[in-house]
Amino acid sequence: MTGLLTVVGLGPGDPRYLTPAASEALASATDLVGYGPYVDRVPERPGQRRYASDNRVELDRACFALDLAAKGARVAVVSGGDPGVFAMAAAVFEAVDKGDPAWRSLDIRVEPGITAMLAAAARVGAPLGGDFCAMSLSDNLKPWEVVEARLRAALGADFVVALYNPISSARPWQLGAAFKIVAETREPDTPIILARAVMRQDERIRIVLLSEVEASMADMSTIVIIGASTTRLIERSGGETPYVYTPRFYGVRP
Amino acid sequence: MTGLLTVVGLGPGDPRYLTPAASEALASATDLVGYGPYVDRVPERPGQRRYASDNRVELDRACFALDLAAKGARVAVVSGGDPGVFAMAAAVFEAVDKGDPAWRSLDIRVEPGITAMLAAAARVGAPLGGDFCAMSLSDNLKPWEVVEARLRAALGADFVVALYNPISSARPWQLGAAFKIVAETREPDTPIILARAVMRQDERIRIVLLSEVEASMADMSTIVIIGASTTRLIERSGGETPYVYTPRFYGVRP
């Protein structure tokens, strides 16, 4: 087979954070496939076909894209952030694994991107400066018991924790439940970062303490970063937002 | 103070993976500060001062850069990968936190980059497709007991684990010890990715099974990704390298 499928990471949204390699993959594609708002971010190019779908059909979208590639197209599957982190790349490989055996001989590439936790961290300082975990709080694809066990394990070992997919209208209670679990092991003054639509027009970033945080401060465009016991705020003068960082050292003198 | 300090993520090395925002920060800097090989990656520009140092003096380098910025310079501190992930950003904020109080009023920014685990993952498929942890295996800045406890916690909760700084001449035994711990909880056929110098001229990527892995397969330029129990290989025909991915779902039917 001669087709090519590239899963392309668009990064947080601002084209200044799109890698040149990702731009090239988008420009050379004959066909773009993806969730509507992501497809809309890509400049139109004459002759390039565009297939926008809604957000809940990742596997169908992956199969559709693989089928186009199998017919000889150069397909770009567009994904927010990094495609390998709670985004389209895993769906594409799930489809290859379970689907038409001929898809295994396709050339399938992934173009990495700036994932939300890196963009959010960069905006506030260096909260991911120590060891950290990234987990999806969604229980659509795994039982809540697994989410809870992973969160407890990460907190118990004092990792910083980045929560993707923290809340949605269909999953209204999970983030509140997660904050309660966090409060069992972390101090009330633990910094929590709620970063919404990072590096987009409607960006909103809050740094609050665990004692103040509420699930209503997040929506489905938010990433939540929970500090470790060592994560610190650096207060600044003149009402400037504090910096947040996690030191590289732990349990030893710097 | 009018100075500016930007910690700039160079990504894995290939300029095709440097964001336009990072390129701009480098081009507009009056002074570049960083570990020699990273400074060498940045194109020379007339009038721009360059300060290259060795790899073991992050905090001194951060203080030097902050001092330049305090004198009014536009300083770029260059960092491999993403500066917020086991790189220079935390060192800069540690220096601000402990150092001259005047540094708190500086404008300090972070330009995110493609960190090694994202680049490595993109090269092989989607091994980070589920929940994952990123940890430094170095016991220079934390006791080995903390490293071991975090590794056991991550393995126990079935996270994929990305190991930064897996081995060096000064830390020869830690990776072997880590693989022994992995073998206590993961099956012998668990995929392990050893990705060296990803997206550079001397890139070398291996996918091996846990039963075959040896610490000697890694060096200080390698990132190691340990699959979860659900991480799968997709075998391909004609001697092509298999794809590796971790499904998004866990403990439920896809």
Short mmCIF file of C-alpha atoms in Angstrom, two decimals:
data_model
loop_
_atom_site.label_atom_id
_atom_site.label_comp_id
_atom_site.label_asym_id
_atom_site.label_seq_id
_atom_site.Cartn_x
_atom_site.Cartn_y
_atom_site.Cartn_z
CA MET A 1 0.00 0.00 0.00
CA THR A 2 1.21 3.47 -0.79
CA GLY A 3 -1.06 5.53 1.45
CA LEU A 4 0.19 7.59 4.35
CA LEU A 5 -1.62 8.46 7.54
CA THR A 6 -0.08 11.06 9.86
CA VAL A 7 -1.64 11.88 13.20
CA VAL A 8 -0.77 15.53 13.67
CA GLY A 9 -0.55 17.36 16.99
CA LEU A 10 -1.82 20.94 16.68
CA GLY A 11 -0.57 21.92 20.14
CA PRO A 12 -2.66 24.19 22.38
CA GLY A 13 -4.17 26.24 19.54
CA ASP A 14 -2.02 29.28 18.79
CA PRO A 15 -0.11 28.58 15.53
CA ARG A 16 3.06 29.88 17.22
CA TYR A 17 3.06 26.57 19.11
CA LEU A 18 2.59 24.36 16.06
CA THR A 19 5.87 22.69 15.05
CA PRO A 20 7.18 23.19 11.51
CA ALA A 21 7.04 19.40 11.06
CA ALA A 22 3.34 19.41 11.90
CA SER A 23 2.73 22.35 9.55
CA GLU A 24 4.42 20.46 6.72
CA ALA A 25 2.35 17.35 7.38
CA LEU A 26 -0.84 19.43 7.23
CA ALA A 27 0.22 21.24 4.06
CA SER A 28 1.13 18.05 2.20
CA ALA A 29 -2.01 16.12 3.12
CA THR A 30 -4.61 15.38 0.46
CA ASP A 31 -7.22 14.75 3.15
CA LEU A 32 -7.77 16.19 6.63
CA VAL A 33 -9.80 14.22 9.17
CA GLY A 34 -10.69 15.31 12.69
CA TYR A 35 -12.95 16.85 15.27
CA GLY A 36 -14.54 19.95 13.73
CA PRO A 37 -12.88 22.68 15.86
CA TYR A 38 -9.44 21.16 15.20
CA VAL A 39 -10.02 20.92 11.45
CA ASP A 40 -11.15 24.57 11.55
CA ARG A 41 -7.75 25.59 12.93
CA VAL A 42 -5.96 24.40 9.80
CA PRO A 43 -5.69 26.97 6.98
CA GLU A 44 -7.75 25.99 3.92
CA ARG A 45 -5.76 24.78 0.93
CA PRO A 46 -7.23 24.34 -2.57
CA GLY A 47 -7.75 20.71 -3.49
CA GLN A 48 -7.43 19.43 0.06
CA ARG A 49 -10.49 17.49 1.24
CA ARG A 50 -11.71 18.10 4.80
CA TYR A 51 -13.77 15.71 6.92
CA ALA A 52 -14.94 17.18 10.22
CA SER A 53 -16.74 15.06 12.77
CA ASP A 54 -17.98 15.49 16.31
CA ASN A 55 -16.00 14.67 19.43
CA ARG A 56 -17.38 11.28 20.45
CA VAL A 57 -16.48 9.04 17.56
CA GLU A 58 -12.71 8.69 17.73
CA LEU A 59 -12.63 5.07 16.61
CA ASP A 60 -15.00 5.61 13.66
CA ARG A 61 -12.93 8.61 12.62
CA ALA A 62 -9.74 6.54 12.84
CA CYS A 63 -11.24 3.76 10.68
CA PHE A 64 -12.45 6.29 8.13
CA ALA A 65 -8.98 7.86 7.94
CA LEU A 66 -7.26 4.47 7.62
CA ASP A 67 -9.62 3.54 4.84
CA LEU A 68 -8.78 6.74 2.95
CA ALA A 69 -5.06 6.04 3.39
CA ALA A 70 -5.55 2.46 2.20
CA LYS A 71 -7.01 3.89 -1.02
CA GLY A 72 -3.77 5.83 -1.56
CA ALA A 73 -4.51 9.18 0.07
CA ARG A 74 -2.07 11.21 2.16
CA VAL A 75 -4.25 11.65 5.23
CA ALA A 76 -3.65 13.96 8.18
CA VAL A 77 -5.68 13.14 11.27
CA VAL A 78 -5.67 16.34 13.30
CA SER A 79 -5.54 16.24 17.06
CA GLY A 80 -5.32 18.89 19.78
CA GLY A 81 -2.16 19.09 21.88
CA ASP A 82 0.01 16.03 21.43
CA PRO A 83 -1.78 13.22 19.59
CA GLY A 84 -0.22 10.60 21.85
CA VAL A 85 -1.58 12.06 25.10
CA PHE A 86 -5.32 11.42 25.58
CA ALA A 87 -5.92 12.20 21.92
CA MET A 88 -6.21 10.57 18.49
CA ALA A 89 -3.03 8.48 18.14
CA ALA A 90 -4.13 5.66 20.45
CA ALA A 91 -7.50 5.50 18.66
CA VAL A 92 -5.74 5.11 15.30
CA PHE A 93 -3.56 2.26 16.56
CA GLU A 94 -6.55 0.60 18.27
CA ALA A 95 -8.25 0.66 14.87
CA VAL A 96 -5.19 -0.82 13.17
CA ASP A 97 -4.93 -3.54 15.83
CA LYS A 98 -8.58 -4.61 15.56
CA GLY A 99 -9.37 -3.68 11.96
CA ASP A 100 -8.49 -4.66 8.40
CA PRO A 101 -5.15 -6.55 8.50
CA ALA A 102 -4.10 -4.66 5.37
CA TRP A 103 -3.91 -1.46 7.44
CA ARG A 104 -0.79 -2.85 9.15
CA SER A 105 1.22 -2.30 6.00
CA LEU A 106 0.28 1.39 5.82
CA ASP A 107 2.86 4.04 6.66
CA ILE A 108 1.45 5.54 9.87
CA ARG A 109 3.29 8.44 11.49
CA VAL A 110 2.72 10.64 14.50
CA GLU A 111 3.78 14.30 14.63
CA PRO A 112 4.15 15.28 18.27
CA GLY A 113 2.78 18.52 19.70
CA ILE A 114 2.77 20.61 22.86
CA THR A 115 0.32 18.83 25.12
CA ALA A 116 -1.92 20.82 27.48
CA MET A 117 -0.02 20.14 30.70
CA LEU A 118 3.22 21.47 29.19
CA ALA A 119 1.50 24.61 27.90
CA ALA A 120 -0.24 25.20 31.22
CA ALA A 121 2.94 24.58 33.21
CA ALA A 122 4.88 27.02 31.04
CA ARG A 123 2.30 29.73 31.71
CA VAL A 124 2.70 29.61 35.50
CA GLY A 125 6.33 28.59 36.10
CA ALA A 126 7.56 25.03 36.48
CA PRO A 127 4.96 23.03 38.42
CA LEU A 128 6.03 19.81 36.62
CA GLY A 129 9.64 20.31 37.75
CA GLY A 130 9.64 17.07 39.75
CA ASP A 131 8.20 13.63 39.01
CA PHE A 132 4.62 13.75 37.75
CA CYS A 133 1.71 11.67 36.50
CA ALA A 134 -0.74 12.48 33.75
CA MET A 135 -4.13 10.85 33.91
CA SER A 136 -7.54 11.22 32.35
CA LEU A 137 -10.29 11.71 34.89
CA SER A 138 -12.85 10.39 32.43
CA ASP A 139 -14.55 7.16 33.37
CA ASN A 140 -15.97 6.67 29.89
CA LEU A 141 -13.17 4.27 28.96
CA LYS A 142 -12.16 2.89 32.35
CA PRO A 143 -14.08 2.24 35.56
CA TRP A 144 -14.05 4.98 38.21
CA GLU A 145 -12.38 2.47 40.58
CA VAL A 146 -9.32 2.48 38.30
CA VAL A 147 -9.26 6.28 38.15
CA GLU A 148 -9.48 6.46 41.92
CA ALA A 149 -6.80 3.79 42.51
CA ARG A 150 -4.40 5.56 40.16
CA LEU A 151 -5.04 8.94 41.72
CA ARG A 152 -4.45 7.52 45.21
CA ALA A 153 -1.23 5.81 44.09
CA ALA A 154 0.09 9.01 42.49
CA LEU A 155 -0.80 11.09 45.55
CA GLY A 156 0.63 8.52 47.95
CA ALA A 157 4.01 8.63 46.21
CA ASP A 158 3.90 12.45 46.12
CA PHE A 159 3.86 12.88 42.37
CA VAL A 160 2.56 16.10 40.87
CA VAL A 161 -0.66 15.07 39.08
CA ALA A 162 -2.00 16.50 35.83
CA LEU A 163 -5.69 15.72 35.27
CA TYR A 164 -6.93 15.69 31.68
CA ASN A 165 -10.67 15.61 30.90
CA PRO A 166 -11.53 16.75 34.43
CA ILE A 167 -15.22 17.47 33.94
CA SER A 168 -18.03 17.61 31.39
CA SER A 169 -21.80 17.83 31.43
CA ALA A 170 -21.95 14.05 31.23
CA ARG A 171 -19.36 13.64 34.01
CA PRO A 172 -20.30 16.30 36.57
CA TRP A 173 -19.20 14.75 39.91
CA GLN A 174 -15.84 13.13 39.24
CA LEU A 175 -13.64 16.19 39.69
CA GLY A 176 -15.23 17.04 43.05
CA ALA A 177 -14.67 13.43 44.14
CA ALA A 178 -11.05 13.69 43.01
CA PHE A 179 -10.47 16.90 45.00
CA LYS A 180 -11.86 15.16 48.10
CA ILE A 181 -9.34 12.35 47.62
CA VAL A 182 -6.56 14.90 47.15
CA ALA A 183 -7.56 16.61 50.41
CA GLU A 184 -7.04 13.32 52.27
CA THR A 185 -3.31 13.32 51.52
CA ARG A 186 -2.23 16.85 50.59
CA GLU A 187 -2.07 19.93 52.79
CA PRO A 188 -4.75 22.63 52.43
CA ASP A 189 -2.14 25.08 51.07
CA THR A 190 -1.17 22.80 48.16
CA PRO A 191 -1.19 24.84 44.93
CA ILE A 192 -3.73 23.76 42.32
CA ILE A 193 -3.56 25.13 38.78
CA LEU A 194 -6.71 25.31 36.67
CA ALA A 195 -5.72 26.26 33.15
CA ARG A 196 -8.47 26.74 30.60
CA ALA A 197 -7.98 27.17 26.83
CA VAL A 198 -4.26 27.77 27.32
CA MET A 199 -2.67 29.92 24.60
CA ARG A 200 -6.04 30.64 22.99
CA GLN A 201 -8.07 33.84 22.92
CA ASP A 202 -10.24 32.78 25.83
CA GLU A 203 -7.38 31.56 28.03
CA ARG A 204 -8.09 31.68 31.74
CA ILE A 205 -5.59 30.44 34.29
CA ARG A 206 -6.15 30.30 38.02
CA ILE A 207 -3.78 29.30 40.78
CA VAL A 208 -5.68 28.46 43.94
CA LEU A 209 -5.00 26.55 47.13
CA LEU A 210 -6.47 23.10 47.70
CA SER A 211 -8.58 24.54 50.53
CA GLU A 212 -10.24 26.92 48.05
CA VAL A 213 -10.59 24.79 44.96
CA GLU A 214 -14.01 23.83 43.59
CA ALA A 215 -14.93 21.62 40.70
CA SER A 216 -16.96 24.48 39.22
CA MET A 217 -13.68 26.30 38.50
CA ALA A 218 -13.02 23.80 35.67
CA ASP A 219 -14.79 22.94 32.45
CA MET A 220 -14.08 20.51 29.63
CA SER A 221 -11.37 22.81 28.19
CA THR A 222 -9.47 22.92 31.48
CA ILE A 223 -6.41 21.00 32.58
CA VAL A 224 -5.90 20.69 36.32
CA ILE A 225 -2.44 20.36 37.87
CA ILE A 226 -2.23 19.29 41.51
CA GLY A 227 0.99 20.23 43.27
CA ALA A 228 3.15 17.76 45.22
CA SER A 229 4.00 18.42 48.86
CA THR A 230 7.10 20.28 47.65
CA THR A 231 5.36 22.49 45.06
CA ARG A 232 5.82 26.14 46.00
CA LEU A 233 4.38 29.55 45.20
CA ILE A 234 6.72 32.49 44.70
CA GLU A 235 4.80 35.57 45.71
CA ARG A 236 5.47 38.73 43.73
CA SER A 237 4.94 42.38 44.38
CA GLY A 238 2.37 44.72 42.84
CA GLY A 239 -0.43 42.21 42.47
CA GLU A 240 1.44 40.13 39.90
CA THR A 241 0.40 36.48 39.62
CA PRO A 242 2.74 34.29 41.68
CA TYR A 243 5.05 31.82 40.00
CA VAL A 244 4.51 28.14 40.84
CA TYR A 245 7.26 25.54 40.71
CA THR A 246 8.21 22.12 41.97
CA PRO A 247 11.86 21.86 42.96
CA ARG A 248 14.01 19.22 41.27
CA PHE A 249 15.34 18.02 44.62
CA TYR A 250 13.30 16.01 47.12
CA GLY A 251 14.14 14.99 50.64
CA VAL A 252 17.71 16.24 50.35
CA ARG A 253 19.25 19.65 50.76
CA PRO A 254 19.37 21.66 47.54
CA MET B 1 13.16 46.01 36.42
CA THR B 2 12.94 45.87 32.66
CA GLY B 3 14.89 42.68 31.98
CA LEU B 4 13.33 39.58 30.52
CA LEU B 5 14.34 35.98 31.04
CA THR B 6 12.78 33.31 28.84
CA VAL B 7 13.50 29.64 29.41
CA VAL B 8 13.27 28.20 25.91
CA GLY B 9 12.54 24.57 25.06
CA LEU B 10 14.52 23.45 22.03
CA GLY B 11 12.61 20.19 21.68
CA PRO B 12 14.39 16.97 20.76
CA GLY B 13 17.01 18.62 18.52
CA ASP B 14 15.78 18.74 14.93
CA PRO B 15 14.73 22.36 14.18
CA ARG B 16 11.56 20.99 12.57
CA TYR B 17 10.39 20.33 16.13
CA LEU B 18 11.20 23.78 17.49
CA THR B 19 8.06 25.90 17.87
CA PRO B 20 7.87 29.27 16.10
CA ALA B 21 7.39 30.91 19.54
CA ALA B 22 10.67 29.38 20.75
CA SER B 23 12.44 30.47 17.56
CA GLU B 24 11.25 34.04 18.11
CA ALA B 25 12.42 34.05 21.73
CA LEU B 26 15.87 32.87 20.62
CA ALA B 27 16.09 35.42 17.80
CA SER B 28 15.10 38.37 20.00
CA ALA B 29 17.43 37.52 22.91
CA THR B 30 20.47 39.70 23.57
CA ASP B 31 22.07 36.91 25.59
CA LEU B 32 21.91 33.11 25.34
CA VAL B 33 22.76 31.00 28.38
CA GLY B 34 22.85 27.22 28.56
CA TYR B 35 24.58 23.88 28.44
CA GLY B 36 27.11 23.96 25.60
CA PRO B 37 25.51 21.44 23.19
CA TYR B 38 22.14 23.22 23.48
CA VAL B 39 23.67 26.66 22.85
CA ASP B 40 25.42 25.15 19.83
CA ARG B 41 22.05 24.21 18.33
CA VAL B 42 20.98 27.85 18.09
CA PRO B 43 21.99 29.68 14.88
CA GLU B 44 24.58 32.45 15.55
CA ARG B 45 23.28 36.00 15.30
CA PRO B 46 25.51 39.08 15.18
CA GLY B 47 25.56 41.01 18.46
CA GLN B 48 24.04 38.19 20.50
CA ARG B 49 26.21 37.12 23.44
CA ARG B 50 26.49 33.39 24.15
CA TYR B 51 27.40 31.81 27.47
CA ALA B 52 27.88 28.04 27.32
CA SER B 53 28.45 26.01 30.46
CA ASP B 54 28.75 22.34 31.33
CA ASN B 55 25.89 20.10 32.39
CA ARG B 56 26.21 19.99 36.18
CA VAL B 57 25.73 23.58 37.24
CA GLU B 58 22.06 24.30 36.57
CA LEU B 59 21.57 26.52 39.60
CA ASP B 60 24.72 28.61 38.96
CA ARG B 61 23.63 29.01 35.36
CA ALA B 62 20.16 30.10 36.45
CA CYS B 63 21.60 32.72 38.85
CA PHE B 64 23.95 34.01 36.16
CA ALA B 65 21.05 34.36 33.72
CA LEU B 66 18.83 36.09 36.29
CA ASP B 67 21.63 38.51 37.06
CA LEU B 68 21.97 39.37 33.38
CA ALA B 69 18.23 39.94 33.12
CA ALA B 70 18.29 42.11 36.25
CA LYS B 71 20.82 44.32 34.45
CA GLY B 72 18.31 44.83 31.64
CA ALA B 73 19.22 42.08 29.18
CA ARG B 74 16.76 39.99 27.19
CA VAL B 75 18.08 36.57 28.20
CA ALA B 76 17.17 33.21 26.69
CA VAL B 77 18.10 30.21 28.82
CA VAL B 78 18.16 27.31 26.40
CA SER B 79 17.00 23.87 27.47
CA GLY B 80 16.58 20.56 25.69
CA GLY B 81 13.08 19.17 25.20
CA ASP B 82 10.55 21.01 27.33
CA PRO B 83 12.17 23.27 29.93
CA GLY B 84 9.57 22.34 32.53
CA VAL B 85 10.26 18.58 32.41
CA PHE B 86 13.53 17.61 34.13
CA ALA B 87 15.24 20.63 32.60
CA MET B 88 16.11 24.27 33.27
CA ALA B 89 12.79 25.91 34.25
CA ALA B 90 12.66 24.47 37.78
CA ALA B 91 16.29 25.51 38.37
CA VAL B 92 15.46 29.09 37.35
CA PHE B 93 12.49 29.28 39.73
CA GLU B 94 14.50 27.66 42.54
CA ALA B 95 17.05 30.44 42.04
CA VAL B 96 14.32 33.10 42.11
CA ASP B 97 12.83 31.57 45.26
CA LYS B 98 16.14 31.44 47.17
CA GLY B 99 18.03 34.31 45.57
CA ASP B 100 17.96 38.09 45.30
CA PRO B 101 14.41 39.28 46.14
CA ALA B 102 14.66 41.77 43.28
CA TRP B 103 14.54 38.84 40.82
CA ARG B 104 10.86 38.34 41.73
CA SER B 105 9.94 41.46 39.83
CA LEU B 106 11.61 40.24 36.62
CA ASP B 107 9.48 39.12 33.70
CA ILE B 108 10.23 35.39 33.56
CA ARG B 109 8.64 33.31 30.81
CA VAL B 110 8.79 29.70 29.72
CA GLU B 111 8.50 28.62 26.09
CA PRO B 112 7.35 25.00 26.05
CA GLY B 113 8.89 22.35 23.81
CA ILE B 114 8.46 18.75 22.72
CA THR B 115 9.80 16.74 25.64
CA ALA B 116 11.67 13.48 25.03
CA MET B 117 8.86 11.11 26.00
CA LEU B 118 6.48 12.71 23.49
CA ALA B 119 9.07 12.54 20.72
CA ALA B 120 9.94 8.92 21.53
CA ALA B 121 6.29 7.93 21.77
CA ALA B 122 5.53 9.53 18.40
CA ARG B 123 8.30 7.49 16.77
CA VAL B 124 6.87 4.13 17.79
CA GLY B 125 3.10 4.62 17.89
CA ALA B 126 1.13 5.68 20.96
CA PRO B 127 2.65 4.02 24.03
CA LEU B 128 1.49 6.92 26.25
CA GLY B 129 -2.11 6.43 25.09
CA GLY B 130 -3.31 5.64 28.63
CA ASP B 131 -2.41 7.16 32.00
CA PHE B 132 1.33 7.57 32.53
CA CYS B 133 3.99 8.82 34.92
CA ALA B 134 7.22 10.62 34.09
CA MET B 135 10.04 10.32 36.57
CA SER B 136 13.73 10.98 36.73
CA LEU B 137 15.74 7.92 37.70
CA SER B 138 18.55 10.13 38.96
CA ASP B 139 19.26 9.96 42.67
CA ASN B 140 21.43 13.07 42.58
CA LEU B 141 18.57 15.27 43.79
CA LYS B 142 16.44 12.78 45.70
CA PRO B 143 17.24 9.63 47.66
CA TRP B 144 17.04 6.31 45.84
CA GLU B 145 14.33 5.24 48.32
CA VAL B 146 12.07 7.96 46.88
CA VAL B 147 12.81 6.87 43.31
CA GLU B 148 12.02 3.28 44.20
CA ALA B 149 8.82 4.14 46.09
CA ARG B 150 7.53 6.22 43.18
CA LEU B 151 8.39 3.53 40.65
CA ARG B 152 6.60 0.89 42.74
CA ALA B 153 3.54 3.13 43.15
CA ALA B 154 3.36 3.81 39.40
CA LEU B 155 3.77 0.14 38.53
CA GLY B 156 1.26 -0.95 41.17
CA ALA B 157 -1.42 1.29 39.68
CA ASP B 158 -0.54 0.10 36.14
CA PHE B 159 0.61 3.43 34.76
CA VAL B 160 2.89 3.50 31.73
CA VAL B 161 6.20 4.86 33.09
CA ALA B 162 8.63 7.14 31.26
CA LEU B 163 12.10 7.17 32.84
CA TYR B 164 14.22 10.26 32.25
CA ASN B 165 17.95 10.27 33.12
CA PRO B 166 18.02 6.47 33.24
CA ILE B 167 21.77 5.96 33.47
CA SER B 168 25.14 7.72 33.42
CA SER B 169 28.73 6.85 34.24
CA ALA B 170 28.18 8.24 37.74
CA ARG B 171 24.89 6.32 38.14
CA PRO B 172 25.62 2.90 36.62
CA TRP B 173 23.37 0.52 38.63
CA GLN B 174 20.06 2.35 39.06
CA LEU B 175 18.47 1.36 35.74
CA GLY B 176 19.23 -2.32 36.29
CA ALA B 177 17.69 -2.05 39.76
CA ALA B 178 14.63 -0.37 38.23
CA PHE B 179 14.18 -3.14 35.64
CA LYS B 180 14.31 -5.73 38.45
CA ILE B 181 11.51 -3.87 40.24
CA VAL B 182 9.51 -3.72 37.00
CA ALA B 183 9.92 -7.49 36.57
CA GLU B 184 8.28 -8.05 39.96
CA THR B 185 4.96 -6.60 38.75
CA ARG B 186 4.88 -6.67 34.95
CA GLU B 187 4.75 -9.68 32.62
CA PRO B 188 7.92 -10.74 30.76
CA ASP B 189 6.32 -9.76 27.43
CA THR B 190 5.74 -6.14 28.50
CA PRO B 191 7.04 -3.82 25.75
CA ILE B 192 9.93 -1.56 26.75
CA ILE B 193 11.00 1.30 24.49
CA LEU B 194 14.57 2.58 24.62
CA ALA B 195 14.78 5.72 22.53
CA ARG B 196 18.16 7.37 22.17
CA ALA B 197 18.80 10.82 20.65
CA VAL B 198 15.28 10.91 19.20
CA MET B 199 14.95 13.04 16.05
CA ARG B 200 18.68 13.62 15.88
CA GLN B 201 21.27 12.25 13.45
CA ASP B 202 22.32 9.48 15.81
CA GLU B 203 18.78 8.40 16.75
CA ARG B 204 18.47 4.80 17.80
CA ILE B 205 15.17 3.33 18.94
CA ARG B 206 14.67 -0.19 20.22
CA ILE B 207 11.49 -1.94 21.22
CA VAL B 208 12.25 -4.98 23.36
CA LEU B 209 10.36 -7.17 25.80
CA LEU B 210 10.91 -6.86 29.53
CA SER B 211 12.41 -10.37 29.53
CA GLU B 212 15.12 -9.19 27.12
CA VAL B 213 15.87 -5.69 28.36
CA GLU B 214 19.27 -4.80 29.80
CA ALA B 215 20.48 -1.57 31.34
CA SER B 216 23.37 -1.55 28.85
CA MET B 217 20.83 -0.81 26.09
CA ALA B 218 20.49 2.75 27.46
CA ASP B 219 22.87 5.65 27.89
CA MET B 220 22.46 9.19 29.20
CA SER B 221 20.77 10.32 25.95
CA THR B 222 18.11 7.61 26.20
CA ILE B 223 14.55 7.81 27.43
CA VAL B 224 12.98 4.54 28.58
CA ILE B 225 9.24 3.91 28.35
CA ILE B 226 7.85 0.93 30.26
CA GLY B 227 4.52 -0.35 28.99
CA ALA B 228 1.48 -0.91 31.20
CA SER B 229 -0.20 -4.34 31.33
CA THR B 230 -2.42 -3.21 28.45
CA THR B 231 0.36 -1.88 26.18
CA ARG B 232 0.40 -3.85 22.93
CA LEU B 233 2.65 -4.50 19.96
CA ILE B 234 1.15 -4.52 16.47
CA GLU B 235 3.30 -6.84 14.42
CA ARG B 236 3.82 -5.89 10.79
CA SER B 237 4.87 -7.80 7.72
CA GLY B 238 8.17 -7.65 5.86
CA GLY B 239 10.43 -7.04 8.85
CA GLU B 240 8.94 -3.62 9.56
CA THR B 241 9.28 -2.37 13.15
CA PRO B 242 6.08 -3.10 15.10
CA TYR B 243 3.87 -0.28 16.30
CA VAL B 244 3.43 0.02 20.08
CA TYR B 245 0.37 1.53 21.69
CA THR B 246 -1.55 1.65 24.95
CA PRO B 247 -5.33 1.55 24.45
CA ARG B 248 -7.40 4.38 25.86
CA PHE B 249 -9.81 1.97 27.50
CA TYR B 250 -8.95 -0.08 30.58
CA GLY B 251 -10.89 -2.86 32.24
CA VAL B 252 -13.93 -2.31 30.04
CA ARG B 253 -14.84 -3.49 26.57
CA PRO B 254 -13.71 -1.11 23.83
#
